[in-house]
PDB file of C-alpha atoms in Angstrom:
ATOM      1  CA  MET A   1      12.176  23.848  32.186  1.00 34.00           C
ATOM      2  CA  MET A   2      12.083  20.096  31.496  1.00 34.00           C
ATOM      3  CA  TRP A   3       9.012  20.542  29.271  1.00 34.00           C
ATOM      4  CA  SER A   4      10.858  23.197  27.283  1.00 35.00           C
ATOM      5  CA  ILE A   5      13.791  20.849  26.672  1.00 36.00           C
ATOM      6  CA  MET A   6      11.508  17.981  25.635  1.00 40.00           C
ATOM      7  CA  ARG A   7       9.520  20.213  23.301  1.00 37.00           C
ATOM      8  CA  HIS A   8      12.743  21.413  21.621  1.00 43.00           C
ATOM      9  CA  LYS A   9      13.959  17.840  21.280  1.00 50.00           C
ATOM     10  CA  HIS A  10      10.807  16.665  19.513  1.00 57.00           C
ATOM     11  CA  LYS A  11      10.110  19.676  17.312  1.00 79.00           C
ATOM     12  CA  LYS A  12      10.617  19.223  13.593  1.00 90.00           C
ATOM     13  CA  PRO A  13      14.244  20.125  12.823  1.00 97.00           C
ATOM     14  CA  ARG A  14      14.777  22.951  10.377  1.00 98.00           C
ATOM     15  CA  ILE A  15      17.080  21.840   7.565  1.00 98.00           C
ATOM     16  CA  VAL A  16      18.394  24.342   5.035  1.00 98.00           C
ATOM     17  CA  VAL A  17      19.928  22.910   1.864  1.00 98.00           C
ATOM     18  CA  ILE A  18      22.297  24.859  -0.354  1.00 98.00           C
ATOM     19  CA  MET A  19      23.000  23.399  -3.777  1.00 98.00           C
ATOM     20  CA  CYS A  20      25.638  24.927  -6.032  1.00 97.00           C
ATOM     21  CA  ALA A  21      24.865  24.182  -9.674  1.00 97.00           C
ATOM     22  CA  ARG A  22      26.907  25.027 -12.728  1.00 95.00           C
ATOM     23  CA  ASN A  23      25.845  23.734 -16.152  1.00 95.00           C
ATOM     24  CA  GLU A  24      23.836  20.929 -14.563  1.00 96.00           C
ATOM     25  CA  GLU A  25      20.797  20.869 -16.857  1.00 97.00           C
ATOM     26  CA  LYS A  26      21.121  17.095 -17.362  1.00 96.00           C
ATOM     27  CA  LEU A  27      21.149  16.162 -13.678  1.00 97.00           C
ATOM     28  CA  LEU A  28      19.532  19.021 -11.735  1.00 98.00           C
ATOM     29  CA  ARG A  29      15.953  17.728 -12.057  1.00 98.00           C
ATOM     30  CA  LEU A  30      16.910  14.360 -10.593  1.00 98.00           C
ATOM     31  CA  SER A  31      18.890  15.860  -7.742  1.00 98.00           C
ATOM     32  CA  LEU A  32      16.196  18.378  -6.782  1.00 98.00           C
ATOM     33  CA  SER A  33      13.488  15.734  -7.023  1.00 98.00           C
ATOM     34  CA  SER A  34      15.380  13.576  -4.519  1.00 98.00           C
ATOM     35  CA  LEU A  35      15.376  16.521  -2.088  1.00 98.00           C
ATOM     36  CA  LEU A  36      11.649  17.047  -2.562  1.00 98.00           C
ATOM     37  CA  ASN A  37      10.958  13.349  -1.937  1.00 98.00           C
ATOM     38  CA  GLN A  38      12.621  13.299   1.480  1.00 98.00           C
ATOM     39  CA  THR A  39      10.566  11.844   4.320  1.00 98.00           C
ATOM     40  CA  LEU A  40      12.029  14.664   6.430  1.00 98.00           C
ATOM     41  CA  LEU A  41      11.522  17.608   4.115  1.00 98.00           C
ATOM     42  CA  PRO A  42      13.964  20.549   4.186  1.00 98.00           C
ATOM     43  CA  ALA A  43      12.597  23.904   5.319  1.00 98.00           C
ATOM     44  CA  GLU A  44      14.507  25.665   2.535  1.00 98.00           C
ATOM     45  CA  ILE A  45      16.289  24.569  -0.626  1.00 98.00           C
ATOM     46  CA  ILE A  46      18.504  27.256  -2.122  1.00 98.00           C
ATOM     47  CA  VAL A  47      19.866  26.575  -5.590  1.00 98.00           C
ATOM     48  CA  VAL A  48      22.749  28.821  -6.578  1.00 98.00           C
ATOM     49  CA  ASN A  49      23.033  28.986 -10.351  1.00 97.00           C
ATOM     50  CA  ASP A  50      26.764  29.556 -10.713  1.00 95.00           C
ATOM     51  CA  ARG A  51      27.067  31.464 -14.007  1.00 94.00           C
ATOM     52  CA  SER A  52      25.706  28.559 -16.054  1.00 95.00           C
ATOM     53  CA  THR A  53      25.641  28.783 -19.830  1.00 94.00           C
ATOM     54  CA  ASP A  54      22.968  26.092 -20.256  1.00 95.00           C
ATOM     55  CA  LYS A  55      19.389  25.806 -18.904  1.00 97.00           C
ATOM     56  CA  THR A  56      20.353  25.210 -15.282  1.00 97.00           C
ATOM     57  CA  GLY A  57      18.846  28.523 -14.150  1.00 97.00           C
ATOM     58  CA  GLU A  58      15.588  27.947 -16.040  1.00 98.00           C
ATOM     59  CA  ILE A  59      15.149  24.476 -14.558  1.00 98.00           C
ATOM     60  CA  ALA A  60      15.779  25.764 -11.037  1.00 98.00           C
ATOM     61  CA  GLU A  61      13.314  28.626 -11.525  1.00 98.00           C
ATOM     62  CA  LYS A  62      10.643  26.165 -12.646  1.00 98.00           C
ATOM     63  CA  PHE A  63      11.028  24.235  -9.389  1.00 98.00           C
ATOM     64  CA  ALA A  64      10.897  27.491  -7.408  1.00 98.00           C
ATOM     65  CA  ARG A  65       7.595  28.473  -9.021  1.00 98.00           C
ATOM     66  CA  GLU A  66       6.086  25.134  -8.036  1.00 97.00           C
ATOM     67  CA  TYR A  67       7.543  24.851  -4.519  1.00 98.00           C
ATOM     68  CA  PRO A  68       7.575  27.999  -2.343  1.00 96.00           C
ATOM     69  CA  PHE A  69      10.426  26.744  -0.136  1.00 97.00           C
ATOM     70  CA  VAL A  70      12.758  26.464  -3.148  1.00 98.00           C
ATOM     71  CA  LYS A  71      14.776  29.616  -3.843  1.00 98.00           C
ATOM     72  CA  VAL A  72      17.058  30.377  -6.774  1.00 98.00           C
ATOM     73  CA  VAL A  73      20.070  32.680  -6.615  1.00 98.00           C
ATOM     74  CA  HIS A  74      21.833  33.625  -9.835  1.00 96.00           C
ATOM     75  CA  ARG A  75      25.528  34.288  -9.350  1.00 93.00           C
ATOM     76  CA  LYS A  76      27.019  36.771 -11.795  1.00 87.00           C
ATOM     77  CA  GLY A  77      30.524  37.007 -13.206  1.00 77.00           C
ATOM     78  CA  ASP A  78      32.830  35.523 -15.804  1.00 68.00           C
ATOM     79  CA  HIS A  79      31.716  31.926 -16.376  1.00 60.00           C
ATOM     80  CA  ARG A  80      35.186  30.976 -17.667  1.00 61.00           C
ATOM     81  CA  PHE A  81      36.689  31.449 -14.213  1.00 58.00           C
ATOM     82  CA  GLU A  82      36.811  28.012 -12.561  1.00 60.00           C
ATOM     83  CA  HIS A  83      39.292  28.337  -9.704  1.00 62.00           C
ATOM     84  CA  GLU A  84      38.664  25.864  -6.888  1.00 69.00           C
ATOM     85  CA  THR A  85      37.771  28.642  -4.415  1.00 81.00           C
ATOM     86  CA  GLU A  86      34.723  29.424  -6.543  1.00 89.00           C
ATOM     87  CA  ILE A  87      32.828  26.633  -4.784  1.00 92.00           C
ATOM     88  CA  PRO A  88      32.842  28.231  -1.308  1.00 95.00           C
ATOM     89  CA  LYS A  89      32.152  31.624  -2.904  1.00 95.00           C
ATOM     90  CA  THR A  90      29.103  30.180  -4.642  1.00 96.00           C
ATOM     91  CA  PHE A  91      27.949  28.443  -1.457  1.00 97.00           C
ATOM     92  CA  ASN A  92      28.265  31.685   0.490  1.00 97.00           C
ATOM     93  CA  GLU A  93      26.161  33.475  -2.102  1.00 96.00           C
ATOM     94  CA  GLY A  94      23.331  31.092  -1.258  1.00 97.00           C
ATOM     95  CA  LEU A  95      23.900  31.488   2.476  1.00 97.00           C
ATOM     96  CA  LYS A  96      23.055  35.176   2.192  1.00 96.00           C
ATOM     97  CA  TYR A  97      19.457  34.189   1.454  1.00 97.00           C
ATOM     98  CA  ALA A  98      19.129  31.419   4.054  1.00 97.00           C
ATOM     99  CA  GLY A  99      16.919  31.664   7.098  1.00 96.00           C
ATOM    100  CA  LYS A 100      17.568  30.156  10.515  1.00 96.00           C
ATOM    101  CA  PHE A 101      18.462  26.491  10.610  1.00 98.00           C
ATOM    102  CA  ASP A 102      19.163  23.607  12.957  1.00 98.00           C
ATOM    103  CA  TYR A 103      21.101  21.777  10.257  1.00 98.00           C
ATOM    104  CA  LEU A 104      22.806  23.090   7.136  1.00 98.00           C
ATOM    105  CA  ALA A 105      23.209  20.694   4.208  1.00 98.00           C
ATOM    106  CA  LYS A 106      25.655  21.073   1.323  1.00 98.00           C
ATOM    107  CA  ILE A 107      24.323  18.907  -1.496  1.00 98.00           C
ATOM    108  CA  ASP A 108      25.922  18.785  -4.933  1.00 97.00           C
ATOM    109  CA  ALA A 109      23.735  19.045  -8.026  1.00 97.00           C
ATOM    110  CA  ASP A 110      24.892  15.613  -9.193  1.00 96.00           C
ATOM    111  CA  ILE A 111      23.911  13.771  -6.002  1.00 97.00           C
ATOM    112  CA  LEU A 112      20.776  11.649  -5.668  1.00 98.00           C
ATOM    113  CA  LEU A 113      19.647  11.143  -2.056  1.00 98.00           C
ATOM    114  CA  ALA A 114      17.679   8.151  -0.801  1.00 98.00           C
ATOM    115  CA  PRO A 115      14.209   9.243   0.502  1.00 98.00           C
ATOM    116  CA  ASP A 116      15.173   8.646   4.145  1.00 98.00           C
ATOM    117  CA  TYR A 117      18.575  10.356   3.881  1.00 98.00           C
ATOM    118  CA  PHE A 118      17.864  13.403   6.060  1.00 98.00           C
ATOM    119  CA  LYS A 119      15.739  11.374   8.478  1.00 98.00           C
ATOM    120  CA  ILE A 120      18.638   9.017   9.190  1.00 98.00           C
ATOM    121  CA  ILE A 121      21.204  11.820   9.414  1.00 98.00           C
ATOM    122  CA  VAL A 122      19.098  13.841  11.878  1.00 98.00           C
ATOM    123  CA  GLU A 123      18.494  10.722  13.995  1.00 98.00           C
ATOM    124  CA  GLU A 124      22.264  10.367  14.339  1.00 98.00           C
ATOM    125  CA  PHE A 125      22.617  14.016  15.330  1.00 98.00           C
ATOM    126  CA  GLN A 126      19.933  13.588  17.986  1.00 97.00           C
ATOM    127  CA  LYS A 127      21.704  10.538  19.438  1.00 97.00           C
ATOM    128  CA  ASP A 128      24.998  12.400  19.952  1.00 98.00           C
ATOM    129  CA  GLU A 129      25.151  16.073  20.915  1.00 97.00           C
ATOM    130  CA  ARG A 130      28.863  16.199  19.999  1.00 98.00           C
ATOM    131  CA  LEU A 131      28.265  15.104  16.421  1.00 98.00           C
ATOM    132  CA  GLY A 132      29.026  18.217  14.391  1.00 98.00           C
ATOM    133  CA  ILE A 133      29.258  17.035  10.771  1.00 98.00           C
ATOM    134  CA  ALA A 134      27.646  13.965   9.236  1.00 98.00           C
ATOM    135  CA  GLY A 135      27.197  12.559   5.773  1.00 98.00           C
ATOM    136  CA  GLY A 136      25.968   9.383   4.146  1.00 98.00           C
ATOM    137  CA  ARG A 137      27.617   6.863   1.863  1.00 96.00           C
ATOM    138  CA  THR A 138      27.670   7.228  -1.902  1.00 96.00           C
ATOM    139  CA  ILE A 139      26.945   3.654  -2.900  1.00 95.00           C
ATOM    140  CA  ASN A 140      28.831   3.769  -6.212  1.00 93.00           C
ATOM    141  CA  GLU A 141      32.102   5.118  -4.774  1.00 88.00           C
ATOM    142  CA  ASN A 142      34.664   3.972  -2.236  1.00 83.00           C
ATOM    143  CA  HIS A 143      35.183   6.408   0.619  1.00 84.00           C
ATOM    144  CA  THR A 144      35.723   6.179   4.352  1.00 86.00           C
ATOM    145  CA  ARG A 145      35.189   9.840   5.268  1.00 90.00           C
ATOM    146  CA  VAL A 146      32.327  12.292   4.943  1.00 95.00           C
ATOM    147  CA  ARG A 147      32.425  13.769   1.453  1.00 93.00           C
ATOM    148  CA  GLY A 148      31.597  17.394   0.829  1.00 94.00           C
ATOM    149  CA  GLY A 149      28.811  16.845  -1.698  1.00 95.00           C
ATOM    150  CA  ASN A 150      26.312  15.305   0.725  1.00 97.00           C
ATOM    151  CA  SER A 151      27.381  16.688   4.092  1.00 98.00           C
ATOM    152  CA  VAL A 152      25.222  18.104   6.890  1.00 98.00           C
ATOM    153  CA  PHE A 153      26.385  20.505   9.631  1.00 98.00           C
ATOM    154  CA  ARG A 154      24.847  21.007  13.063  1.00 98.00           C
ATOM    155  CA  TYR A 155      24.174  24.719  13.617  1.00 98.00           C
ATOM    156  CA  GLU A 156      26.328  24.968  16.746  1.00 98.00           C
ATOM    157  CA  CYS A 157      29.265  23.338  14.960  1.00 98.00           C
ATOM    158  CA  TRP A 158      28.831  25.500  11.864  1.00 98.00           C
ATOM    159  CA  LYS A 159      28.845  28.612  14.005  1.00 97.00           C
ATOM    160  CA  GLN A 160      32.235  27.678  15.481  1.00 97.00           C
ATOM    161  CA  ILE A 161      34.047  26.487  12.357  1.00 97.00           C
ATOM    162  CA  SER A 162      32.684  28.969   9.822  1.00 96.00           C
ATOM    163  CA  ASN A 163      34.042  32.421   9.055  1.00 93.00           C
ATOM    164  CA  GLN A 164      31.449  34.648  10.737  1.00 92.00           C
ATOM    165  CA  GLY A 165      28.699  32.372   9.484  1.00 94.00           C
ATOM    166  CA  PHE A 166      30.146  31.834   6.005  1.00 95.00           C
ATOM    167  CA  MET A 167      32.248  29.056   4.521  1.00 95.00           C
ATOM    168  CA  PRO A 168      35.978  29.866   4.513  1.00 93.00           C
ATOM    169  CA  VAL A 169      37.101  30.744   0.979  1.00 91.00           C
ATOM    170  CA  ILE A 170      39.820  28.144   0.638  1.00 88.00           C
ATOM    171  CA  ASP A 171      40.606  25.279  -1.711  1.00 84.00           C
ATOM    172  CA  ALA A 172      39.592  21.876  -0.232  1.00 87.00           C
ATOM    173  CA  GLU A 173      37.128  23.692   2.022  1.00 92.00           C
ATOM    174  CA  ASP A 174      35.293  20.486   3.005  1.00 93.00           C
ATOM    175  CA  SER A 175      38.412  18.764   4.340  1.00 91.00           C
ATOM    176  CA  TYR A 176      39.475  21.959   6.073  1.00 93.00           C
ATOM    177  CA  MET A 177      36.162  22.357   7.913  1.00 95.00           C
ATOM    178  CA  SER A 178      36.077  18.703   8.978  1.00 95.00           C
ATOM    179  CA  LEU A 179      39.609  19.019  10.341  1.00 93.00           C
ATOM    180  CA  LYS A 180      38.750  22.211  12.182  1.00 96.00           C
ATOM    181  CA  ALA A 181      35.615  20.650  13.669  1.00 97.00           C
ATOM    182  CA  GLU A 182      37.561  17.664  14.993  1.00 96.00           C
ATOM    183  CA  TYR A 183      40.311  19.914  16.313  1.00 94.00           C
ATOM    184  CA  ILE A 184      37.897  21.806  18.579  1.00 96.00           C
ATOM    185  CA  GLY A 185      36.152  18.662  19.794  1.00 97.00           C
ATOM    186  CA  TRP A 186      33.294  17.951  17.379  1.00 98.00           C
ATOM    187  CA  LYS A 187      32.764  14.528  15.858  1.00 98.00           C
ATOM    188  CA  VAL A 188      32.669  13.995  12.089  1.00 98.00           C
ATOM    189  CA  LYS A 189      30.890  10.773  11.142  1.00 98.00           C
ATOM    190  CA  LEU A 190      30.145   8.805   7.990  1.00 97.00           C
ATOM    191  CA  ILE A 191      26.635   7.340   8.342  1.00 98.00           C
ATOM    192  CA  ARG A 192      26.682   4.283   6.109  1.00 96.00           C
ATOM    193  CA  ARG A 193      22.964   3.514   6.313  1.00 97.00           C
ATOM    194  CA  ALA A 194      22.187   6.965   4.866  1.00 98.00           C
ATOM    195  CA  LYS A 195      22.643   6.315   1.161  1.00 98.00           C
ATOM    196  CA  SER A 196      23.143   8.487  -1.876  1.00 98.00           C
ATOM    197  CA  LEU A 197      24.173   8.016  -5.479  1.00 97.00           C
ATOM    198  CA  HIS A 198      26.818  10.100  -7.229  1.00 96.00           C
ATOM    199  CA  LEU A 199      25.431  10.665 -10.716  1.00 95.00           C
ATOM    200  CA  ARG A 200      28.853  11.768 -11.967  1.00 87.00           C
ATOM    201  CA  PRO A 201      31.345   9.477 -10.192  1.00 80.00           C
ATOM    202  CA  MET A 202      35.075   9.904 -10.573  1.00 70.00           C
ATOM    203  CA  LYS A 203      35.334   6.940 -12.957  1.00 69.00           C
ATOM    204  CA  SER A 204      33.021   8.698 -15.420  1.00 69.00           C
ATOM    205  CA  LEU A 205      35.052  11.923 -15.605  1.00 71.00           C
ATOM    206  CA  PRO A 206      37.401  12.769 -18.484  1.00 77.00           C
ATOM    207  CA  LEU A 207      40.998  11.735 -17.895  1.00 80.00           C
ATOM    208  CA  ARG A 208      42.229  15.348 -17.702  1.00 81.00           C
ATOM    209  CA  LYS A 209      39.876  16.072 -14.773  1.00 81.00           C
ATOM    210  CA  VAL A 210      40.890  12.908 -12.941  1.00 81.00           C
ATOM    211  CA  ILE A 211      44.568  13.803 -13.397  1.00 85.00           C
ATOM    212  CA  LYS A 212      43.944  17.276 -11.983  1.00 85.00           C
ATOM    213  CA  GLN A 213      41.998  15.826  -9.034  1.00 83.00           C
ATOM    214  CA  ARG A 214      44.753  13.348  -8.162  1.00 87.00           C
ATOM    215  CA  TRP A 215      47.373  16.111  -8.224  1.00 89.00           C
ATOM    216  CA  ARG A 216      45.159  18.283  -5.995  1.00 87.00           C
ATOM    217  CA  ILE A 217      44.925  15.439  -3.456  1.00 86.00           C
ATOM    218  CA  GLY A 218      48.684  15.636  -3.010  1.00 91.00           C
ATOM    219  CA  VAL A 219      48.634  19.418  -2.590  1.00 90.00           C
ATOM    220  CA  THR A 220      45.718  19.232  -0.156  1.00 88.00           C
ATOM    221  CA  CYS A 221      47.285  16.490   1.978  1.00 90.00           C
ATOM    222  CA  TYR A 222      50.420  18.587   2.416  1.00 90.00           C
ATOM    223  CA  LYS A 223      48.412  21.741   3.097  1.00 90.00           C
ATOM    224  CA  LEU A 224      46.328  20.039   5.798  1.00 88.00           C
ATOM    225  CA  GLY A 225      49.382  18.568   7.500  1.00 90.00           C
ATOM    226  CA  TYR A 226      48.981  14.853   6.810  1.00 87.00           C
ATOM    227  CA  HIS A 227      51.754  12.803   8.376  1.00 89.00           C
ATOM    228  CA  PRO A 228      53.970  11.439   5.548  1.00 88.00           C
ATOM    229  CA  LEU A 229      53.023   7.835   6.417  1.00 91.00           C
ATOM    230  CA  THR A 230      49.320   8.694   6.394  1.00 88.00           C
ATOM    231  CA  PHE A 231      49.763  10.386   3.033  1.00 88.00           C
ATOM    232  CA  LEU A 232      51.712   7.387   1.703  1.00 87.00           C
ATOM    233  CA  LYS A 233      48.836   5.100   2.710  1.00 87.00           C
ATOM    234  CA  ARG A 234      46.445   7.395   0.823  1.00 82.00           C
ATOM    235  CA  VAL A 235      48.724   7.340  -2.229  1.00 85.00           C
ATOM    236  CA  LEU A 236      48.970   3.549  -2.295  1.00 83.00           C
ATOM    237  CA  THR A 237      45.253   3.020  -1.681  1.00 80.00           C
ATOM    238  CA  THR A 238      44.310   5.404  -4.470  1.00 76.00           C
ATOM    239  CA  GLY A 239      47.091   4.253  -6.787  1.00 71.00           C
ATOM    240  CA  PHE A 240      46.228   0.559  -6.677  1.00 70.00           C
ATOM    241  CA  PHE A 241      42.452   0.542  -6.223  1.00 65.00           C
ATOM    242  CA  GLU A 242      41.107   3.606  -8.052  1.00 68.00           C
ATOM    243  CA  LYS A 243      41.407   4.295 -11.773  1.00 67.00           C
ATOM    244  CA  PRO A 244      43.614   5.535 -13.361  1.00 68.00           C
ATOM    245  CA  CYS A 245      45.695   3.307 -11.149  1.00 70.00           C
ATOM    246  CA  ILE A 246      49.463   3.495 -11.385  1.00 75.00           C
ATOM    247  CA  ILE A 247      49.692   7.048 -12.783  1.00 83.00           C
ATOM    248  CA  SER A 248      47.851   8.316  -9.686  1.00 85.00           C
ATOM    249  CA  ILE A 249      50.932   7.640  -7.562  1.00 88.00           C
ATOM    250  CA  PRO A 250      53.339  10.075  -9.316  1.00 90.00           C
ATOM    251  CA  LEU A 251      50.529  12.648  -9.683  1.00 91.00           C
ATOM    252  CA  MET A 252      49.771  12.682  -5.956  1.00 91.00           C
ATOM    253  CA  LEU A 253      53.455  12.687  -5.027  1.00 92.00           C
ATOM    254  CA  SER A 254      54.121  15.624  -7.360  1.00 93.00           C
ATOM    255  CA  GLY A 255      51.212  17.508  -5.783  1.00 93.00           C
ATOM    256  CA  TRP A 256      52.706  16.929  -2.322  1.00 92.00           C
ATOM    257  CA  ILE A 257      56.116  18.180  -3.490  1.00 92.00           C
ATOM    258  CA  TYR A 258      54.511  21.232  -5.104  1.00 90.00           C
ATOM    259  CA  GLY A 259      52.737  22.063  -1.847  1.00 91.00           C
ATOM    260  CA  PHE A 260      56.014  21.698   0.040  1.00 90.00           C
ATOM    261  CA  LEU A 261      57.941  23.938  -2.352  1.00 91.00           C
ATOM    262  CA  LYS A 262      55.195  26.578  -2.390  1.00 86.00           C
ATOM    263  CA  HIS A 263      54.700  26.372   1.406  1.00 83.00           C
ATOM    264  CA  THR A 264      50.974  25.835   0.844  1.00 83.00           C
ATOM    265  CA  LYS A 265      49.644  25.497   4.392  1.00 85.00           C
ATOM    266  CA  ILE A 266      46.606  26.161   6.523  1.00 84.00           C
ATOM    267  CA  GLU A 267      47.024  27.459  10.084  1.00 84.00           C
ATOM    268  CA  GLU A 268      49.971  25.691  11.689  1.00 84.00           C
ATOM    269  CA  GLU A 269      48.058  24.738  14.845  1.00 82.00           C
ATOM    270  CA  LEU A 270      45.518  22.796  12.757  1.00 82.00           C
ATOM    271  CA  ARG A 271      48.242  21.057  10.747  1.00 79.00           C
TER     272      ARG A 271
END
């Protein structure tokens, strides 16, 4: 019995990576290369080409021909449709083709991982059996929580917080799943020594996208049940330290008010 436990503890963990990519021909090679250069190599890398109109699919297929553990899934549909719930739908499309895993990684196609990223993350999981979700630090952005684009889930945690094994189709799905994990007793931890680089940071986005993102923060904070004082702290921190500075405050407040008026909420017990 003891030998069985020790053998399981020291076996190579099976990591499955799902990468959603839409019109990422400029960055996909870099992001995939960083996955292939990991000291702890994933067992599977599934790239979901989300209705791209550029060469994203061709680039992914080229990697798949060279590396047998890289799979490409082409999602069909109207490429003009960009609702926020398309992200979990795209992720779930990749999950259909995934094998068994010990850890499930959600890596964005504009994220560059340090070579020891997965090694460090798995070490943290092995230190604490109650750690359910972990993610590293993006060195060119300020954040204090695990971000969705470089997050890793323990299988047992994923099984409990997912919707029958699939990601819940909901806007702000990453925040929702972290909240749900903590609610049922799992830990969610930012591992600062696991480093990554966001190749398309918020400061590089067009103003219209930043404005939309700030407004969505307000809606999401109301939906998830942030205490007003906690939300106010988030507003002030974002408004004074992240560009575009001052206009972020009314945008986030208007998003909160919109959520309140529309009664945009997740399950009340989680809020």
